[in-house]
Amino acid sequence: MSKPVGPYTPIVRGGDLLFTAGQVGISDGAIVEGGFEAELRQVFVNLRSVLSSANASLADVVKTTVFLVDMDDYATMNGIYMEEFGDHRPARSAVAVAKLPLGAQVEIEAIATV
């Protein structure tokens, strides 16, 4: 699991729910190179790692929020998102934002059940 880039906890349990902090495409302290797709794939690497630290997986996710700097990336995001979640379809919100930490293009936070 990557070290947080701010004063927050990467994952918190509340009763039977796990709440993740938003995950960006960071590896070794920096946003990965290769553009939006590479970043989003790293987001999922990081999300799986955070969930795994609490003995959970993407299959346990019930809700996500996706933050996009550019809504023109929405279709690409949907394709990779479906690859990552397979037949599992958590509830989801997707919103456009002006800017994300570290210059990221995408961030995803999740709620999972345990």
mmCIF file with all atom_site columns, C-alpha atoms in Angstrom:
data_model
loop_
_atom_site.group_PDB
_atom_site.id
_atom_site.type_symbol
_atom_site.label_atom_id
_atom_site.label_alt_id
_atom_site.label_comp_id
_atom_site.label_asym_id
_atom_site.label_entity_id
_atom_site.label_seq_id
_atom_site.pdbx_PDB_ins_code
_atom_site.Cartn_x
_atom_site.Cartn_y
_atom_site.Cartn_z
_atom_site.occupancy
_atom_site.B_iso_or_equiv
_atom_site.pdbx_formal_charge
_atom_site.auth_seq_id
_atom_site.auth_comp_id
_atom_site.auth_asym_id
_atom_site.auth_atom_id
_atom_site.pdbx_PDB_model_num
ATOM 1   C CA . MET A 1 1   ? 0.000   0.000  0.000   1.00 0.00 ? 1   MET A CA 1
ATOM 2   C CA . SER A 1 2   ? 1.342   3.454  -0.920  1.00 0.00 ? 2   SER A CA 1
ATOM 3   C CA . LYS A 1 3   ? 2.071   5.974  1.791   1.00 0.00 ? 3   LYS A CA 1
ATOM 4   C CA . PRO A 1 4   ? -0.708  8.614  2.026   1.00 0.00 ? 4   PRO A CA 1
ATOM 5   C CA . VAL A 1 5   ? 0.152   11.959 0.447   1.00 0.00 ? 5   VAL A CA 1
ATOM 6   C CA . GLY A 1 6   ? -1.742  13.843 3.151   1.00 0.00 ? 6   GLY A CA 1
ATOM 7   C CA . PRO A 1 7   ? -3.005  13.639 6.734   1.00 0.00 ? 7   PRO A CA 1
ATOM 8   C CA . TYR A 1 8   ? -5.559  10.870 6.285   1.00 0.00 ? 8   TYR A CA 1
ATOM 9   C CA . THR A 1 9   ? -6.020  7.140  6.770   1.00 0.00 ? 9   THR A CA 1
ATOM 10  C CA . PRO A 1 10  ? -6.146  5.065  3.537   1.00 0.00 ? 10  PRO A CA 1
ATOM 11  C CA . ILE A 1 11  ? -8.972  2.826  4.806   1.00 0.00 ? 11  ILE A CA 1
ATOM 12  C CA . VAL A 1 12  ? -11.281 2.982  7.807   1.00 0.00 ? 12  VAL A CA 1
ATOM 13  C CA . ARG A 1 13  ? -13.742 0.435  9.117   1.00 0.00 ? 13  ARG A CA 1
ATOM 14  C CA . GLY A 1 14  ? -17.133 1.609  10.345  1.00 0.00 ? 14  GLY A CA 1
ATOM 15  C CA . GLY A 1 15  ? -19.227 -1.328 11.522  1.00 0.00 ? 15  GLY A CA 1
ATOM 16  C CA . ASP A 1 16  ? -19.598 -3.698 8.580   1.00 0.00 ? 16  ASP A CA 1
ATOM 17  C CA . LEU A 1 17  ? -18.329 -1.131 6.063   1.00 0.00 ? 17  LEU A CA 1
ATOM 18  C CA . LEU A 1 18  ? -14.882 -0.159 4.816   1.00 0.00 ? 18  LEU A CA 1
ATOM 19  C CA . PHE A 1 19  ? -14.345 3.350  3.497   1.00 0.00 ? 19  PHE A CA 1
ATOM 20  C CA . THR A 1 20  ? -11.292 3.980  1.332   1.00 0.00 ? 20  THR A CA 1
ATOM 21  C CA . ALA A 1 21  ? -9.620  7.298  0.814   1.00 0.00 ? 21  ALA A CA 1
ATOM 22  C CA . GLY A 1 22  ? -9.534  8.347  -2.818  1.00 0.00 ? 22  GLY A CA 1
ATOM 23  C CA . GLN A 1 23  ? -6.865  6.489  -4.761  1.00 0.00 ? 23  GLN A CA 1
ATOM 24  C CA . VAL A 1 24  ? -4.870  8.171  -7.531  1.00 0.00 ? 24  VAL A CA 1
ATOM 25  C CA . GLY A 1 25  ? -2.433  6.586  -9.983  1.00 0.00 ? 25  GLY A CA 1
ATOM 26  C CA . ILE A 1 26  ? 0.607   6.949  -7.763  1.00 0.00 ? 26  ILE A CA 1
ATOM 27  C CA . SER A 1 27  ? 3.542   4.566  -7.599  1.00 0.00 ? 27  SER A CA 1
ATOM 28  C CA . ASP A 1 28  ? 6.844   5.222  -5.823  1.00 0.00 ? 28  ASP A CA 1
ATOM 29  C CA . GLY A 1 29  ? 5.624   8.662  -4.743  1.00 0.00 ? 29  GLY A CA 1
ATOM 30  C CA . ALA A 1 30  ? 4.686   9.991  -8.179  1.00 0.00 ? 30  ALA A CA 1
ATOM 31  C CA . ILE A 1 31  ? 1.871   9.735  -10.701 1.00 0.00 ? 31  ILE A CA 1
ATOM 32  C CA . VAL A 1 32  ? 2.685   6.970  -13.167 1.00 0.00 ? 32  VAL A CA 1
ATOM 33  C CA . GLU A 1 33  ? 3.668   7.912  -16.695 1.00 0.00 ? 33  GLU A CA 1
ATOM 34  C CA . GLY A 1 34  ? 1.693   6.828  -19.746 1.00 0.00 ? 34  GLY A CA 1
ATOM 35  C CA . GLY A 1 35  ? -1.396  9.002  -19.648 1.00 0.00 ? 35  GLY A CA 1
ATOM 36  C CA . PHE A 1 36  ? -4.935  8.471  -18.457 1.00 0.00 ? 36  PHE A CA 1
ATOM 37  C CA . GLU A 1 37  ? -5.180  4.711  -19.040 1.00 0.00 ? 37  GLU A CA 1
ATOM 38  C CA . ALA A 1 38  ? -1.920  3.985  -17.211 1.00 0.00 ? 38  ALA A CA 1
ATOM 39  C CA . GLU A 1 39  ? -3.026  6.201  -14.345 1.00 0.00 ? 39  GLU A CA 1
ATOM 40  C CA . LEU A 1 40  ? -6.418  4.522  -14.054 1.00 0.00 ? 40  LEU A CA 1
ATOM 41  C CA . ARG A 1 41  ? -4.884  1.049  -14.091 1.00 0.00 ? 41  ARG A CA 1
ATOM 42  C CA . GLN A 1 42  ? -2.567  2.145  -11.253 1.00 0.00 ? 42  GLN A CA 1
ATOM 43  C CA . VAL A 1 43  ? -5.578  3.523  -9.374  1.00 0.00 ? 43  VAL A CA 1
ATOM 44  C CA . PHE A 1 44  ? -7.003  -0.017 -9.401  1.00 0.00 ? 44  PHE A CA 1
ATOM 45  C CA . VAL A 1 45  ? -3.671  -1.510 -8.280  1.00 0.00 ? 45  VAL A CA 1
ATOM 46  C CA . ASN A 1 46  ? -3.726  0.903  -5.357  1.00 0.00 ? 46  ASN A CA 1
ATOM 47  C CA . LEU A 1 47  ? -7.412  0.342  -4.595  1.00 0.00 ? 47  LEU A CA 1
ATOM 48  C CA . ARG A 1 48  ? -6.919  -3.440 -4.527  1.00 0.00 ? 48  ARG A CA 1
ATOM 49  C CA . SER A 1 49  ? -3.922  -2.979 -2.214  1.00 0.00 ? 49  SER A CA 1
ATOM 50  C CA . VAL A 1 50  ? -5.840  -0.764 0.223   1.00 0.00 ? 50  VAL A CA 1
ATOM 51  C CA . LEU A 1 51  ? -8.807  -3.160 0.266   1.00 0.00 ? 51  LEU A CA 1
ATOM 52  C CA . SER A 1 52  ? -6.487  -6.143 0.712   1.00 0.00 ? 52  SER A CA 1
ATOM 53  C CA . SER A 1 53  ? -4.956  -4.511 3.789   1.00 0.00 ? 53  SER A CA 1
ATOM 54  C CA . ALA A 1 54  ? -8.397  -4.921 5.394   1.00 0.00 ? 54  ALA A CA 1
ATOM 55  C CA . ASN A 1 55  ? -8.984  -8.444 4.022   1.00 0.00 ? 55  ASN A CA 1
ATOM 56  C CA . ALA A 1 56  ? -11.359 -7.202 1.305   1.00 0.00 ? 56  ALA A CA 1
ATOM 57  C CA . SER A 1 57  ? -11.333 -7.114 -2.495  1.00 0.00 ? 57  SER A CA 1
ATOM 58  C CA . LEU A 1 58  ? -13.056 -5.385 -5.387  1.00 0.00 ? 58  LEU A CA 1
ATOM 59  C CA . ALA A 1 59  ? -15.783 -8.045 -5.098  1.00 0.00 ? 59  ALA A CA 1
ATOM 60  C CA . ASP A 1 60  ? -16.698 -6.536 -1.702  1.00 0.00 ? 60  ASP A CA 1
ATOM 61  C CA . VAL A 1 61  ? -17.141 -2.995 -3.060  1.00 0.00 ? 61  VAL A CA 1
ATOM 62  C CA . VAL A 1 62  ? -20.729 -1.729 -2.963  1.00 0.00 ? 62  VAL A CA 1
ATOM 63  C CA . LYS A 1 63  ? -20.199 1.910  -4.013  1.00 0.00 ? 63  LYS A CA 1
ATOM 64  C CA . THR A 1 64  ? -17.543 3.954  -5.769  1.00 0.00 ? 64  THR A CA 1
ATOM 65  C CA . THR A 1 65  ? -17.080 7.593  -6.585  1.00 0.00 ? 65  THR A CA 1
ATOM 66  C CA . VAL A 1 66  ? -14.934 8.416  -9.609  1.00 0.00 ? 66  VAL A CA 1
ATOM 67  C CA . PHE A 1 67  ? -13.437 11.883 -9.915  1.00 0.00 ? 67  PHE A CA 1
ATOM 68  C CA . LEU A 1 68  ? -12.368 12.904 -13.440 1.00 0.00 ? 68  LEU A CA 1
ATOM 69  C CA . VAL A 1 69  ? -10.488 16.050 -14.420 1.00 0.00 ? 69  VAL A CA 1
ATOM 70  C CA . ASP A 1 70  ? -11.758 15.645 -17.998 1.00 0.00 ? 70  ASP A CA 1
ATOM 71  C CA . MET A 1 71  ? -15.180 14.112 -18.725 1.00 0.00 ? 71  MET A CA 1
ATOM 72  C CA . ASP A 1 72  ? -13.880 13.278 -22.202 1.00 0.00 ? 72  ASP A CA 1
ATOM 73  C CA . ASP A 1 73  ? -12.145 10.366 -20.407 1.00 0.00 ? 73  ASP A CA 1
ATOM 74  C CA . TYR A 1 74  ? -15.505 8.967  -19.250 1.00 0.00 ? 74  TYR A CA 1
ATOM 75  C CA . ALA A 1 75  ? -15.815 6.278  -21.969 1.00 0.00 ? 75  ALA A CA 1
ATOM 76  C CA . THR A 1 76  ? -12.216 5.115  -21.458 1.00 0.00 ? 76  THR A CA 1
ATOM 77  C CA . MET A 1 77  ? -12.812 5.029  -17.711 1.00 0.00 ? 77  MET A CA 1
ATOM 78  C CA . ASN A 1 78  ? -15.959 2.930  -18.189 1.00 0.00 ? 78  ASN A CA 1
ATOM 79  C CA . GLY A 1 79  ? -14.089 0.362  -20.281 1.00 0.00 ? 79  GLY A CA 1
ATOM 80  C CA . ILE A 1 80  ? -11.255 -0.108 -17.784 1.00 0.00 ? 80  ILE A CA 1
ATOM 81  C CA . TYR A 1 81  ? -13.679 0.044  -14.845 1.00 0.00 ? 81  TYR A CA 1
ATOM 82  C CA . MET A 1 82  ? -15.722 -2.831 -16.338 1.00 0.00 ? 82  MET A CA 1
ATOM 83  C CA . GLU A 1 83  ? -12.528 -4.846 -16.957 1.00 0.00 ? 83  GLU A CA 1
ATOM 84  C CA . GLU A 1 84  ? -11.471 -4.389 -13.330 1.00 0.00 ? 84  GLU A CA 1
ATOM 85  C CA . PHE A 1 85  ? -14.848 -5.149 -11.741 1.00 0.00 ? 85  PHE A CA 1
ATOM 86  C CA . GLY A 1 86  ? -15.867 -7.914 -14.171 1.00 0.00 ? 86  GLY A CA 1
ATOM 87  C CA . ASP A 1 87  ? -19.525 -8.843 -13.720 1.00 0.00 ? 87  ASP A CA 1
ATOM 88  C CA . HIS A 1 88  ? -19.659 -7.093 -10.335 1.00 0.00 ? 88  HIS A CA 1
ATOM 89  C CA . ARG A 1 89  ? -21.380 -3.708 -10.648 1.00 0.00 ? 89  ARG A CA 1
ATOM 90  C CA . PRO A 1 90  ? -21.164 -1.532 -7.514  1.00 0.00 ? 90  PRO A CA 1
ATOM 91  C CA . ALA A 1 91  ? -23.290 1.610  -7.366  1.00 0.00 ? 91  ALA A CA 1
ATOM 92  C CA . ARG A 1 92  ? -21.229 4.475  -8.765  1.00 0.00 ? 92  ARG A CA 1
ATOM 93  C CA . SER A 1 93  ? -21.075 8.213  -9.096  1.00 0.00 ? 93  SER A CA 1
ATOM 94  C CA . ALA A 1 94  ? -18.758 9.961  -11.551 1.00 0.00 ? 94  ALA A CA 1
ATOM 95  C CA . VAL A 1 95  ? -18.062 13.658 -11.225 1.00 0.00 ? 95  VAL A CA 1
ATOM 96  C CA . ALA A 1 96  ? -15.912 16.211 -12.990 1.00 0.00 ? 96  ALA A CA 1
ATOM 97  C CA . VAL A 1 97  ? -13.458 18.135 -10.839 1.00 0.00 ? 97  VAL A CA 1
ATOM 98  C CA . ALA A 1 98  ? -11.196 21.081 -11.576 1.00 0.00 ? 98  ALA A CA 1
ATOM 99  C CA . LYS A 1 99  ? -8.042  19.525 -10.161 1.00 0.00 ? 99  LYS A CA 1
ATOM 100 C CA . LEU A 1 100 ? -6.800  16.468 -8.233  1.00 0.00 ? 100 LEU A CA 1
ATOM 101 C CA . PRO A 1 101 ? -3.810  15.967 -5.909  1.00 0.00 ? 101 PRO A CA 1
ATOM 102 C CA . LEU A 1 102 ? -0.386  15.570 -7.525  1.00 0.00 ? 102 LEU A CA 1
ATOM 103 C CA . GLY A 1 103 ? -1.815  16.529 -10.928 1.00 0.00 ? 103 GLY A CA 1
ATOM 104 C CA . ALA A 1 104 ? -3.739  13.249 -11.189 1.00 0.00 ? 104 ALA A CA 1
ATOM 105 C CA . GLN A 1 105 ? -6.325  12.876 -13.932 1.00 0.00 ? 105 GLN A CA 1
ATOM 106 C CA . VAL A 1 106 ? -8.523  10.383 -12.060 1.00 0.00 ? 106 VAL A CA 1
ATOM 107 C CA . GLU A 1 107 ? -9.260  9.364  -8.480  1.00 0.00 ? 107 GLU A CA 1
ATOM 108 C CA . ILE A 1 108 ? -11.546 6.632  -7.128  1.00 0.00 ? 108 ILE A CA 1
ATOM 109 C CA . GLU A 1 109 ? -12.855 6.117  -3.605  1.00 0.00 ? 109 GLU A CA 1
ATOM 110 C CA . ALA A 1 110 ? -14.829 3.057  -2.546  1.00 0.00 ? 110 ALA A CA 1
ATOM 111 C CA . ILE A 1 111 ? -17.107 1.671  0.125   1.00 0.00 ? 111 ILE A CA 1
ATOM 112 C CA . ALA A 1 112 ? -16.948 -2.079 0.721   1.00 0.00 ? 112 ALA A CA 1
ATOM 113 C CA . THR A 1 113 ? -18.725 -4.545 2.994   1.00 0.00 ? 113 THR A CA 1
ATOM 114 C CA . VAL A 1 114 ? -16.970 -6.933 5.364   1.00 0.00 ? 114 VAL A CA 1
#
